[in-house]
Coordinates of C-alpha atoms and ligand atoms in Angstrom, one line a residue:
M254 CA -10.7 20.0 -17.9
S255 CA -11.3 19.1 -21.5
D256 CA -14.2 16.8 -22.5
S257 CA -11.7 14.8 -24.7
S258 CA -9.8 13.7 -21.6
F259 CA -13.0 12.0 -20.4
A260 CA -13.6 10.5 -23.8
S261 CA -10.2 8.9 -24.0
S262 CA -10.4 7.2 -20.6
T263 CA -10.9 3.6 -21.7
P264 CA -8.9 3.0 -24.9
S265 CA -9.2 -0.8 -24.8
A266 CA -10.6 -2.9 -27.6
S267 CA -13.6 -4.0 -25.5
P268 CA -15.8 -1.2 -24.0
T269 CA -16.2 -3.1 -20.7
A270 CA -14.3 -5.8 -19.0
A271 CA -17.3 -8.1 -19.0
S272 CA -18.0 -7.7 -22.7
S273 CA -14.5 -8.7 -23.7
V274 CA -13.9 -12.0 -25.5
A275 CA -11.3 -13.1 -23.0
W276 CA -13.6 -12.3 -20.0
Q277 CA -16.3 -14.6 -21.4
A278 CA -13.7 -17.3 -22.2
L279 CA -12.5 -17.0 -18.6
Q280 CA -16.0 -17.4 -17.3
Q281 CA -16.4 -20.6 -19.2
H282 CA -13.0 -21.7 -18.2
A283 CA -13.9 -21.0 -14.5
D284 CA -17.0 -23.2 -14.8
A285 CA -15.0 -26.0 -16.4
T286 CA -12.2 -25.9 -13.9
R287 CA -14.2 -25.4 -10.7
G288 CA -13.1 -28.8 -9.5
L289 CA -9.3 -28.1 -9.8
Q290 CA -7.5 -29.7 -6.9
L291 CA -4.1 -28.2 -6.1
R292 CA -2.8 -31.3 -4.4
Q293 CA -3.6 -33.3 -7.5
A294 CA -2.2 -30.5 -9.8
F295 CA 1.1 -30.6 -8.0
A296 CA 1.2 -34.4 -8.0
E297 CA 0.5 -34.6 -11.7
H298 CA 2.7 -31.8 -12.8
P299 CA 6.1 -31.9 -11.1
E300 CA 7.1 -28.8 -13.2
R301 CA 4.2 -26.7 -11.8
F302 CA 6.4 -24.7 -9.5
D303 CA 8.9 -23.8 -12.3
A304 CA 6.1 -23.0 -14.7
L305 CA 4.2 -20.8 -12.3
S306 CA 6.9 -18.7 -10.7
E307 CA 9.0 -15.8 -11.9
Q308 CA 11.8 -13.5 -10.7
A309 CA 12.6 -9.9 -11.4
A310 CA 14.2 -6.9 -9.7
G311 CA 15.2 -9.0 -6.7
I312 CA 11.8 -10.5 -6.0
F313 CA 10.8 -14.1 -6.5
L314 CA 7.1 -14.7 -7.1
D315 CA 5.6 -18.2 -6.7
Y316 CA 2.0 -18.2 -7.8
S317 CA 1.8 -22.0 -8.2
K318 CA -0.4 -22.4 -5.1
N319 CA -3.2 -20.5 -6.8
L320 CA -6.3 -22.2 -8.4
V321 CA -4.9 -21.7 -11.9
T322 CA -3.6 -23.8 -14.7
E323 CA -1.3 -22.7 -17.5
D324 CA -4.5 -22.4 -19.6
T325 CA -6.0 -20.1 -17.0
M326 CA -2.9 -17.9 -17.2
R327 CA -3.0 -17.8 -21.0
L328 CA -6.6 -16.6 -20.9
L329 CA -5.8 -14.0 -18.2
F330 CA -2.9 -12.7 -20.3
S331 CA -5.3 -12.4 -23.3
L332 CA -7.6 -10.5 -21.1
A333 CA -4.9 -8.0 -20.2
R334 CA -4.0 -7.6 -23.8
E335 CA -7.6 -7.2 -24.9
R336 CA -8.2 -4.6 -22.2
G337 CA -5.2 -2.6 -23.5
V338 CA -2.9 -2.9 -20.4
E339 CA 0.3 -2.5 -22.5
A340 CA -0.9 0.6 -24.3
R341 CA -2.2 2.1 -21.1
R342 CA 1.1 1.4 -19.3
D343 CA 2.9 3.2 -22.1
A344 CA 0.5 6.1 -21.8
M345 CA 1.2 6.4 -18.1
F346 CA 5.0 6.3 -18.5
G347 CA 4.6 8.7 -21.5
G348 CA 3.0 11.4 -19.2
E349 CA -0.5 11.3 -20.7
R350 CA -3.2 12.6 -18.5
I351 CA -4.6 9.2 -17.7
N352 CA -6.2 10.5 -14.4
N353 CA -9.1 11.8 -16.5
T354 CA -11.4 13.0 -13.7
E355 CA -8.6 15.3 -12.3
D356 CA -7.1 15.9 -15.7
R357 CA -3.6 14.9 -14.5
A358 CA -0.7 12.8 -15.6
V359 CA 0.4 9.9 -13.4
L360 CA 4.1 9.9 -13.2
H361 CA 5.2 8.6 -9.8
A362 CA 7.6 6.4 -11.8
A363 CA 9.4 9.6 -12.9
L364 CA 10.4 10.2 -9.3
R365 CA 12.6 7.2 -9.3
A366 CA 14.2 7.4 -12.7
P367 CA 18.0 8.0 -12.3
R368 CA 19.3 11.3 -13.3
E369 CA 20.8 10.0 -16.5
V370 CA 17.6 8.3 -17.8
A371 CA 15.1 10.8 -16.4
G372 CA 13.2 11.4 -19.6
A373 CA 9.6 11.6 -18.6
T374 CA 7.6 14.6 -19.9
V375 CA 4.3 16.3 -19.0
D376 CA 2.8 18.3 -21.8
G377 CA 6.1 17.9 -23.6
R378 CA 8.0 19.5 -20.7
P379 CA 10.7 17.2 -19.2
V380 CA 10.3 16.7 -15.5
G381 CA 13.6 15.0 -14.6
A382 CA 15.6 18.1 -13.8
E383 CA 13.0 19.4 -11.4
V384 CA 12.7 16.0 -9.7
H385 CA 16.4 15.7 -9.2
A386 CA 16.8 19.3 -8.0
V387 CA 14.3 18.5 -5.2
L388 CA 15.9 15.2 -4.5
D389 CA 19.3 16.9 -4.2
R390 CA 17.9 19.5 -1.7
L391 CA 16.1 16.7 0.2
G392 CA 19.4 14.8 0.4
Q393 CA 21.3 17.8 1.7
C394 CA 18.6 18.5 4.3
A395 CA 18.6 14.9 5.4
E396 CA 22.4 14.7 5.7
S397 CA 22.6 17.9 7.7
I398 CA 20.1 16.6 10.2
R399 CA 22.0 13.3 10.4
S400 CA 25.4 14.9 10.8
G401 CA 24.2 17.2 13.5
A402 CA 25.0 20.3 11.4
W403 CA 21.2 21.2 11.5
T404 CA 20.7 22.4 15.1
G405 CA 17.7 23.5 17.1
Y406 CA 17.2 26.9 18.7
T407 CA 19.5 26.2 21.6
G408 CA 22.3 24.8 19.3
K409 CA 21.7 21.1 19.9
A410 CA 21.5 18.5 17.2
I411 CA 18.1 17.1 16.3
T412 CA 17.2 13.8 18.0
D413 CA 13.5 13.5 17.1
V414 CA 11.8 13.9 13.8
V415 CA 8.0 14.2 13.9
N416 CA 6.2 13.7 10.6
I417 CA 2.7 15.2 10.7
G418 CA 0.6 14.0 7.8
I419 CA -2.2 11.5 7.0
G420 CA -3.1 9.1 4.2
G421 CA -0.3 9.0 1.6
S422 CA 1.6 11.7 3.5
Y423 CA 1.8 9.2 6.5
L424 CA 1.4 5.6 5.5
G425 CA 4.3 5.4 3.0
P426 CA 7.0 7.2 5.1
K427 CA 6.0 5.4 8.3
M428 CA 5.9 2.0 6.6
V429 CA 9.3 2.5 4.9
C430 CA 11.0 4.0 8.0
Q431 CA 9.8 1.0 10.0
A432 CA 10.8 -1.5 7.3
L433 CA 14.3 0.0 7.0
R434 CA 14.7 0.4 10.8
T435 CA 18.0 -1.6 10.7
F436 CA 19.5 0.9 8.2
A437 CA 18.5 4.0 10.3
H438 CA 20.6 6.6 12.0
P439 CA 21.1 5.6 15.6
R440 CA 20.6 9.1 17.1
L441 CA 17.4 9.9 15.4
S442 CA 14.0 8.7 16.5
M443 CA 11.3 9.0 13.8
H444 CA 7.7 9.6 14.9
F445 CA 4.5 9.8 12.9
V446 CA 1.4 11.7 13.9
S447 CA -1.7 11.4 11.7
N448 CA -4.9 11.2 13.7
V449 CA -6.9 14.4 14.4
D450 CA -7.6 12.6 17.7
G451 CA -5.5 14.8 20.1
H452 CA -4.4 11.7 22.0
D453 CA -2.0 11.0 19.1
L454 CA -0.1 14.2 19.2
D455 CA -0.5 14.7 22.9
A456 CA 1.1 11.4 23.8
L457 CA 4.1 12.3 21.6
L458 CA 4.6 15.9 22.9
T459 CA 5.0 14.6 26.4
R460 CA 8.0 12.6 25.2
V461 CA 10.0 14.9 23.0
N462 CA 12.2 17.9 23.7
P463 CA 11.4 21.1 21.8
E464 CA 15.1 22.0 21.6
T465 CA 15.9 18.8 19.6
T466 CA 12.7 18.1 17.7
L467 CA 12.0 18.8 14.0
F468 CA 8.5 18.7 12.7
I469 CA 7.8 17.8 9.1
I470 CA 4.4 19.0 8.0
A471 CA 3.6 16.7 5.1
S472 CA 0.5 17.4 3.0
K473 CA 0.2 17.5 -0.7
T474 CA -2.7 19.9 -0.5
F475 CA -1.8 21.6 2.8
T476 CA -5.5 21.8 3.5
T477 CA -6.2 18.4 5.1
Q478 CA -8.1 19.1 8.3
E479 CA -6.2 16.5 10.4
T480 CA -2.8 17.6 9.4
M481 CA -3.5 21.3 9.6
M482 CA -4.9 20.9 13.1
N483 CA -2.0 18.8 14.3
A484 CA 0.5 21.2 12.7
Q485 CA -1.1 24.2 14.4
S486 CA -1.1 22.4 17.8
A487 CA 2.5 21.4 17.3
R488 CA 3.4 25.0 16.5
S489 CA 1.6 26.3 19.6
W490 CA 3.4 23.7 21.7
F491 CA 6.7 24.7 20.3
L492 CA 6.0 28.4 20.9
Q493 CA 5.6 27.7 24.6
H494 CA 9.3 27.0 24.6
G495 CA 10.9 28.7 21.6
E496 CA 10.2 31.9 19.8
E497 CA 8.7 32.8 16.4
K498 CA 12.2 33.4 15.0
D499 CA 13.1 29.8 16.0
L500 CA 10.3 28.2 14.0
A501 CA 12.5 27.8 10.9
K502 CA 14.9 25.5 12.7
H503 CA 12.0 23.2 13.8
F504 CA 9.4 23.2 11.1
V505 CA 9.8 22.1 7.5
A506 CA 7.0 21.4 5.0
V507 CA 6.5 19.0 2.1
S508 CA 3.7 20.1 -0.2
T509 CA 2.6 21.1 -3.6
N510 CA 0.9 24.2 -2.2
T511 CA 3.5 27.0 -1.6
E512 CA 0.9 29.6 -0.8
A513 CA -0.6 27.7 2.1
V514 CA 2.8 26.7 3.4
T515 CA 3.9 30.3 3.5
A516 CA 0.6 31.3 5.1
F517 CA 1.2 28.7 7.8
G518 CA 4.5 30.5 8.6
I519 CA 7.0 28.1 7.1
D520 CA 9.8 29.7 5.1
P521 CA 9.6 28.5 1.5
A522 CA 13.3 27.8 1.9
N523 CA 12.3 25.1 4.3
M524 CA 9.7 23.7 1.9
F525 CA 10.2 20.7 -0.4
G526 CA 7.8 20.6 -3.3
F527 CA 6.3 18.0 -5.5
W528 CA 3.8 18.0 -8.3
D529 CA 0.1 17.3 -9.1
W530 CA 1.1 14.3 -11.2
V531 CA 2.1 12.5 -8.0
G532 CA -0.9 11.0 -6.3
G533 CA -0.9 11.1 -2.5
R534 CA -0.7 7.3 -2.1
Y535 CA 2.1 7.2 -4.7
S536 CA 4.1 9.9 -3.1
V537 CA 6.6 8.2 -0.8
W538 CA 9.1 8.5 -3.7
S539 CA 8.8 12.3 -3.7
A540 CA 9.7 14.8 -1.0
I541 CA 7.1 13.0 1.1
G542 CA 9.9 10.5 1.6
L543 CA 11.9 13.1 3.6
P544 CA 11.6 11.1 6.9
V545 CA 13.0 8.1 5.0
A546 CA 15.9 10.1 3.7
I547 CA 16.6 11.4 7.2
A548 CA 16.4 7.9 8.6
V549 CA 18.5 6.0 6.1
G550 CA 20.4 8.8 4.5
A551 CA 20.4 10.3 1.0
D552 CA 22.2 7.3 -0.5
G553 CA 19.8 4.9 1.2
F554 CA 16.9 6.8 -0.2
R555 CA 18.4 6.7 -3.7
E556 CA 18.8 2.9 -3.3
F557 CA 15.1 2.7 -2.4
L558 CA 14.3 4.7 -5.5
A559 CA 16.6 2.6 -7.6
G560 CA 14.9 -0.6 -6.5
A561 CA 11.5 0.8 -7.6
H562 CA 13.1 1.9 -10.9
A563 CA 14.3 -1.6 -11.5
M564 CA 10.7 -2.8 -11.1
D565 CA 9.5 0.0 -13.4
E566 CA 11.9 -1.1 -16.1
H567 CA 10.7 -4.7 -15.7
F568 CA 7.1 -3.7 -15.8
R569 CA 7.7 -1.6 -19.0
A570 CA 9.7 -4.2 -20.8
A571 CA 8.9 -7.7 -19.8
P572 CA 6.2 -9.6 -21.8
L573 CA 3.0 -10.0 -19.7
E574 CA 3.7 -13.7 -19.3
R575 CA 6.9 -12.9 -17.4
N576 CA 5.8 -9.6 -15.9
L577 CA 5.5 -9.7 -12.1
P578 CA 3.0 -6.9 -11.7
A579 CA 0.8 -8.2 -14.5
I580 CA 0.9 -11.7 -13.0
L581 CA 0.1 -10.6 -9.5
A582 CA -2.8 -8.4 -10.9
L583 CA -4.2 -11.2 -13.0
I584 CA -4.1 -13.7 -10.1
G585 CA -6.1 -11.1 -8.2
I586 CA -8.6 -10.7 -11.0
W587 CA -9.0 -14.4 -11.2
N588 CA -9.7 -14.8 -7.5
R589 CA -11.9 -11.7 -7.3
N590 CA -13.9 -11.9 -10.5
F591 CA -14.0 -15.6 -11.5
L592 CA -13.8 -17.3 -8.1
G593 CA -15.8 -14.7 -6.2
M594 CA -13.3 -14.0 -3.4
S595 CA -14.0 -10.6 -1.8
S596 CA -10.9 -10.0 0.3
I597 CA -7.2 -10.7 0.3
S598 CA -5.0 -11.1 3.3
I599 CA -1.4 -9.7 3.3
A600 CA 0.9 -11.7 5.6
P601 CA 4.4 -10.3 5.9
Y602 CA 6.8 -12.7 7.6
H603 CA 9.0 -9.9 8.7
Q604 CA 8.3 -7.8 11.8
D605 CA 9.7 -4.7 10.1
L606 CA 7.0 -5.0 7.5
A607 CA 4.2 -4.7 10.1
S608 CA 2.8 -1.6 8.5
L609 CA 2.8 -3.0 5.0
P610 CA -0.9 -4.3 5.1
G611 CA -2.1 -0.8 6.2
Y612 CA 0.0 0.8 3.4
L613 CA -1.5 -1.5 0.8
Q614 CA -5.0 -0.9 2.1
Q615 CA -4.7 2.7 1.0
L616 CA -2.8 1.9 -2.2
E617 CA -5.3 -0.7 -3.4
M618 CA -8.6 0.3 -1.9
E619 CA -8.3 4.1 -2.5
S620 CA -7.2 3.4 -6.0
N621 CA -9.6 0.7 -7.1
G622 CA -12.4 0.8 -4.7
K623 CA -14.7 2.3 -7.4
H624 CA -18.3 1.5 -8.5
V625 CA -18.2 3.4 -11.8
D626 CA -15.7 3.1 -14.7
A627 CA -13.4 5.9 -15.8
D628 CA -16.2 7.2 -18.0
G629 CA -18.7 7.3 -15.1
K630 CA -20.7 4.3 -16.2
P631 CA -21.8 1.8 -13.6
L632 CA -19.5 -1.2 -13.4
T633 CA -20.9 -4.6 -14.1
V634 CA -17.9 -6.4 -12.5
A635 CA -16.6 -6.4 -9.0
T636 CA -13.6 -4.2 -8.3
C637 CA -11.1 -4.0 -5.5
P638 CA -11.3 -6.7 -2.8
V639 CA -10.9 -5.8 0.9
I640 CA -7.2 -5.7 1.8
W641 CA -6.3 -6.6 5.3
G642 CA -3.6 -8.4 7.3
D643 CA -0.9 -8.4 9.9
T644 CA 2.5 -9.9 10.4
G645 CA 2.4 -13.6 9.7
T646 CA 3.1 -15.4 12.9
N647 CA 1.0 -13.0 14.9
G648 CA -1.9 -13.6 12.4
Q649 CA -1.4 -17.3 12.8
H650 CA -2.5 -17.1 16.4
A651 CA -5.4 -14.8 15.7
Y652 CA -7.3 -15.1 12.4
F653 CA -5.6 -17.8 10.5
Q654 CA -8.2 -20.2 12.0
L655 CA -10.7 -18.6 9.6
L656 CA -8.3 -18.7 6.7
H657 CA -7.9 -22.5 7.2
Q658 CA -11.4 -23.6 8.2
G659 CA -13.7 -20.6 7.8
T660 CA -16.6 -20.6 5.3
D661 CA -15.0 -17.9 3.1
V662 CA -12.0 -18.6 1.0
I663 CA -9.5 -15.8 1.4
P664 CA -6.4 -15.7 -0.7
V665 CA -3.1 -14.8 1.1
D666 CA -0.1 -12.9 -0.1
F667 CA 2.9 -14.3 1.9
I668 CA 5.9 -11.9 1.9
A669 CA 9.2 -13.1 3.4
S670 CA 12.8 -12.2 3.3
L671 CA 15.3 -15.1 3.1
A672 CA 18.0 -13.3 5.1
A673 CA 17.6 -11.8 8.5
A674 CA 19.2 -8.6 9.8
H675 CA 19.7 -10.0 13.3
A676 CA 22.0 -12.8 14.6
L677 CA 19.6 -14.5 17.0
P678 CA 20.0 -18.2 16.4
G679 CA 17.1 -20.3 15.1
H680 CA 14.6 -17.4 14.7
Q681 CA 14.9 -17.0 10.9
E682 CA 14.5 -20.7 10.4
A683 CA 11.4 -20.8 12.6
L684 CA 10.0 -17.8 10.8
L685 CA 10.5 -19.2 7.3
A686 CA 9.3 -22.6 8.4
N687 CA 6.0 -21.1 9.6
C688 CA 5.6 -19.0 6.5
F689 CA 6.1 -22.0 4.1
A690 CA 4.0 -24.3 6.3
Q691 CA 1.1 -21.9 6.3
S692 CA 1.0 -21.8 2.5
E693 CA 1.4 -25.5 2.3
A694 CA -1.4 -26.1 4.9
L695 CA -3.8 -23.8 3.0
M696 CA -3.1 -25.6 -0.2
R697 CA -3.0 -29.3 1.1
G698 CA -5.5 -29.2 3.8
K699 CA -6.1 -32.4 5.6
T700 CA -8.8 -34.9 4.5
E701 CA -11.2 -36.6 6.9
D702 CA -9.6 -39.9 6.0
E703 CA -6.1 -38.5 6.9
V704 CA -7.5 -37.2 10.2
R705 CA -9.2 -40.5 11.0
A706 CA -6.0 -42.5 10.3
E707 CA -3.9 -40.2 12.4
L708 CA -6.3 -40.4 15.4
A709 CA -6.6 -44.2 15.1
G710 CA -2.8 -44.3 15.4
Q711 CA -3.2 -42.5 18.7
N712 CA -5.4 -45.4 20.0
M713 CA -8.5 -43.1 20.2
S714 CA -11.9 -44.8 20.4
A715 CA -14.0 -45.0 17.2
E716 CA -16.7 -42.9 18.8
R717 CA -14.2 -40.1 19.8
I718 CA -12.7 -40.2 16.3
A719 CA -16.1 -39.8 14.7
A720 CA -16.8 -36.8 16.9
L721 CA -13.5 -35.1 16.4
A722 CA -12.7 -35.8 12.7
P723 CA -14.9 -33.1 11.2
H724 CA -13.3 -30.5 13.4
R725 CA -9.8 -31.5 12.6
T726 CA -10.4 -31.7 8.9
F727 CA -9.0 -28.9 6.7
P728 CA -10.7 -28.3 3.4
G729 CA -7.4 -27.1 1.8
N730 CA -7.3 -26.0 -1.9
R731 CA -7.0 -22.5 -0.6
P732 CA -5.0 -20.2 -2.8
S733 CA -1.9 -18.2 -1.8
T734 CA 1.0 -16.4 -3.4
M735 CA 4.5 -16.2 -2.1
L736 CA 6.8 -13.2 -2.6
L737 CA 10.4 -13.8 -1.5
L738 CA 13.1 -11.1 -1.1
D739 CA 16.7 -12.1 -0.7
A740 CA 16.9 -9.6 2.1
L741 CA 14.8 -6.6 3.2
T742 CA 16.9 -3.7 1.9
P743 CA 16.1 -0.2 0.6
A744 CA 16.3 -1.5 -2.9
S745 CA 14.2 -4.7 -2.4
L746 CA 11.6 -2.7 -0.5
G747 CA 11.4 -0.2 -3.3
A748 CA 10.9 -3.0 -5.8
L749 CA 8.2 -4.6 -3.7
I750 CA 6.2 -1.4 -3.3
A751 CA 6.5 -0.6 -7.1
L752 CA 5.4 -4.2 -7.8
Y753 CA 2.1 -3.6 -5.9
E754 CA 1.7 -0.1 -7.4
H755 CA 1.8 -1.6 -10.9
K756 CA -0.4 -4.5 -9.8
V757 CA -3.0 -1.9 -8.8
F758 CA -2.6 -0.2 -12.2
V759 CA -3.1 -3.3 -14.2
Q760 CA -6.2 -4.3 -12.3
G761 CA -7.6 -0.7 -12.7
V762 CA -7.1 -0.9 -16.5
I763 CA -8.8 -4.3 -16.6
W764 CA -11.7 -3.2 -14.6
G765 CA -11.8 0.1 -16.5
V766 CA -11.6 2.4 -13.5
N767 CA -9.5 5.5 -12.9
S768 CA -7.1 4.3 -10.2
F769 CA -5.8 7.7 -9.5
D770 CA -8.7 9.7 -8.1
Q771 CA -10.5 9.3 -4.7
W772 CA -13.8 11.1 -4.8
G773 CA -15.2 8.7 -2.3
V774 CA -13.3 10.4 0.6
E775 CA -15.0 13.8 -0.1
L776 CA -18.5 13.5 1.3
G777 CA -17.5 12.6 4.8
K778 CA -15.0 15.5 4.8
V779 CA -17.7 18.0 3.9
L780 CA -20.2 16.7 6.4
A781 CA -17.6 16.7 9.1
K782 CA -17.1 20.5 8.6
T783 CA -20.8 21.1 9.1
I784 CA -21.0 19.0 12.2
M785 CA -17.8 20.5 13.5
N786 CA -19.4 24.0 13.4
E787 CA -22.4 22.6 15.3
L788 CA -20.2 21.1 17.9
V789 CA -18.0 24.1 18.4
A790 CA -20.2 27.1 18.4
G791 CA -22.9 27.1 15.8
P792 CA -26.6 26.6 16.5
N793 CA -28.0 23.2 17.0
T794 CA -29.7 23.0 13.6
K795 CA -31.1 19.5 14.0
A796 CA -30.8 19.5 10.2
H797 CA -29.7 15.9 10.0
D798 CA -31.4 12.6 10.3
A799 CA -32.6 11.6 13.8
S800 CA -29.6 9.5 14.5
T801 CA -27.0 12.1 13.6
N802 CA -29.1 14.8 15.4
G803 CA -29.2 12.7 18.5
L804 CA -25.4 12.0 18.4
I805 CA -24.6 15.7 18.0
A806 CA -26.9 16.6 20.9
R807 CA -25.1 14.1 23.2
A808 CA -21.7 15.3 22.1
R809 CA -22.7 19.0 22.6
A810 CA -23.9 18.3 26.0
A811 CA -20.7 16.4 27.0
L812 CA -18.4 19.0 25.4
S813 CA -20.1 21.9 27.1
Q814 CA -19.5 20.5 30.6
Ligands
LIG125 O1 -8.6 11.9 2.1 C1 -7.8 11.2 1.2 C2 -6.5 11.9 0.9 O2 -6.8 12.8 -0.1 C3 -5.5 10.9 0.4 O3 -5.6 10.6 -1.0 C4 -4.2 11.6 0.7 O4 -3.1 10.7 0.7 C5 -4.5 12.1 2.1 O5 -5.9 12.5 2.0 C6 -3.7 13.2 2.5 O6 -3.8 14.3 1.7 P1 -2.7 15.5 1.8 O7 -1.4 14.9 1.6 O8 -3.2 16.5 0.8 O9 -2.8 16.1 3.2

């Protein structure tokens, strides 16, 4: 790794976010607009919805229910410019090694560039041909499984596909397969095993037939403990039924590590590669998307890529003022850094997007959950908020109470599809009504006067009204953003994920962090190896703190019984 790669990590005009002119102007602006009332803002500016909404790549973004004015947005766009977002974006698309601590380019966007425009290069070497060669092989593999031409060791067609992987080698394919459930092949059941907890794999192995099951071992590094252990256990399970020579029909690998794949016993002919310039959490567009291609077909997978590419093109070309990823990122910066909000809730109003919050947790928190900038200097501004959530109407009956009346203000991203893929009457109307009502309720709230008037209309005693009114009052003025898709399709899902990826990128540039490394996951991995040795066979070293020593001793006693 060259020293110069570290030196070039923050090419913006201001050395830190906090020292930028725009940041300071935003701080003053935040103080001056602290009393902004959204109800009033909507009443006084009938054009607010039109002014603070945008559409691109099939996604409509309404950010008018955030605590911003057009002046706020102007200052935020200045911040993005001052922090060099546009230049950094061009550097990423241009294949520069912007992941400075790992000395790698960041080119997941190149995975979704169509063949005819695949012009990205790394170190001057075009990558498009290699990307499309893998994509073609992936498509052929997926189609042969779908058609039944790919058979198991007794000649039967595959019925169950088990993806063994974790983190980015799990969350993306699982979320996308679930989201595109209605486009999936009816014969094929997709399963995802990630947890080193044997209950995960064990529960599945009791349900699948070795004759008709295909395992995909998905790991960028092919060294991840959880994945390797599950892969070995799946292999042993298979060999209780089939023979070594049959493994090729039942095990394929997706990895960047050919050597380790071969050592595991998987024929390189059954391996689909990708590259070090694809981060794990950005890898669903690569061969890591094999389960998606199997589920929705090669054409469906290409539509998914095309949707993301449309968002890439928008992100590259649209001015920041009309740029969906930039807007979503800047709203997040405003809420996090100037209004002090430390988490954000993701509320998909679509059951098939149930895994989206979990997917975004990795995308956002593993990318931007950093305490030093890209040059290693301590940050003086807060970075990634906590990302959490669940499907909308389920959340309404669980934690939305806190969103409406809790002491913390938590912004919400509502995500809905206008069309449904089912014909059950009334459900879609009820779903959308709930979605829009929640964003309205968070924004409007209900004043104590309104509550009192309502209760008085119900002939309630003055004493009871006085007692109940505070409980039934909603502070309101709570921000939310609405993302609307026309329908949940491979293309719109691709665009949605790419939108969030670029949002994360823009925020990383503004905060000055490297969004593409994840050193914070290493320490626990190393300590786990030491403890594993002590649990399995090694001596009881008691080399840890008293708590960890005590826990290890209890586990050793239990495991040795
Ligand atoms: O531990 C974190 C991580 O490295 C993620 O970044 C990655 O997505 C996951 O582990 C899985 O890694 P691999 O695909 O190499 O098994």
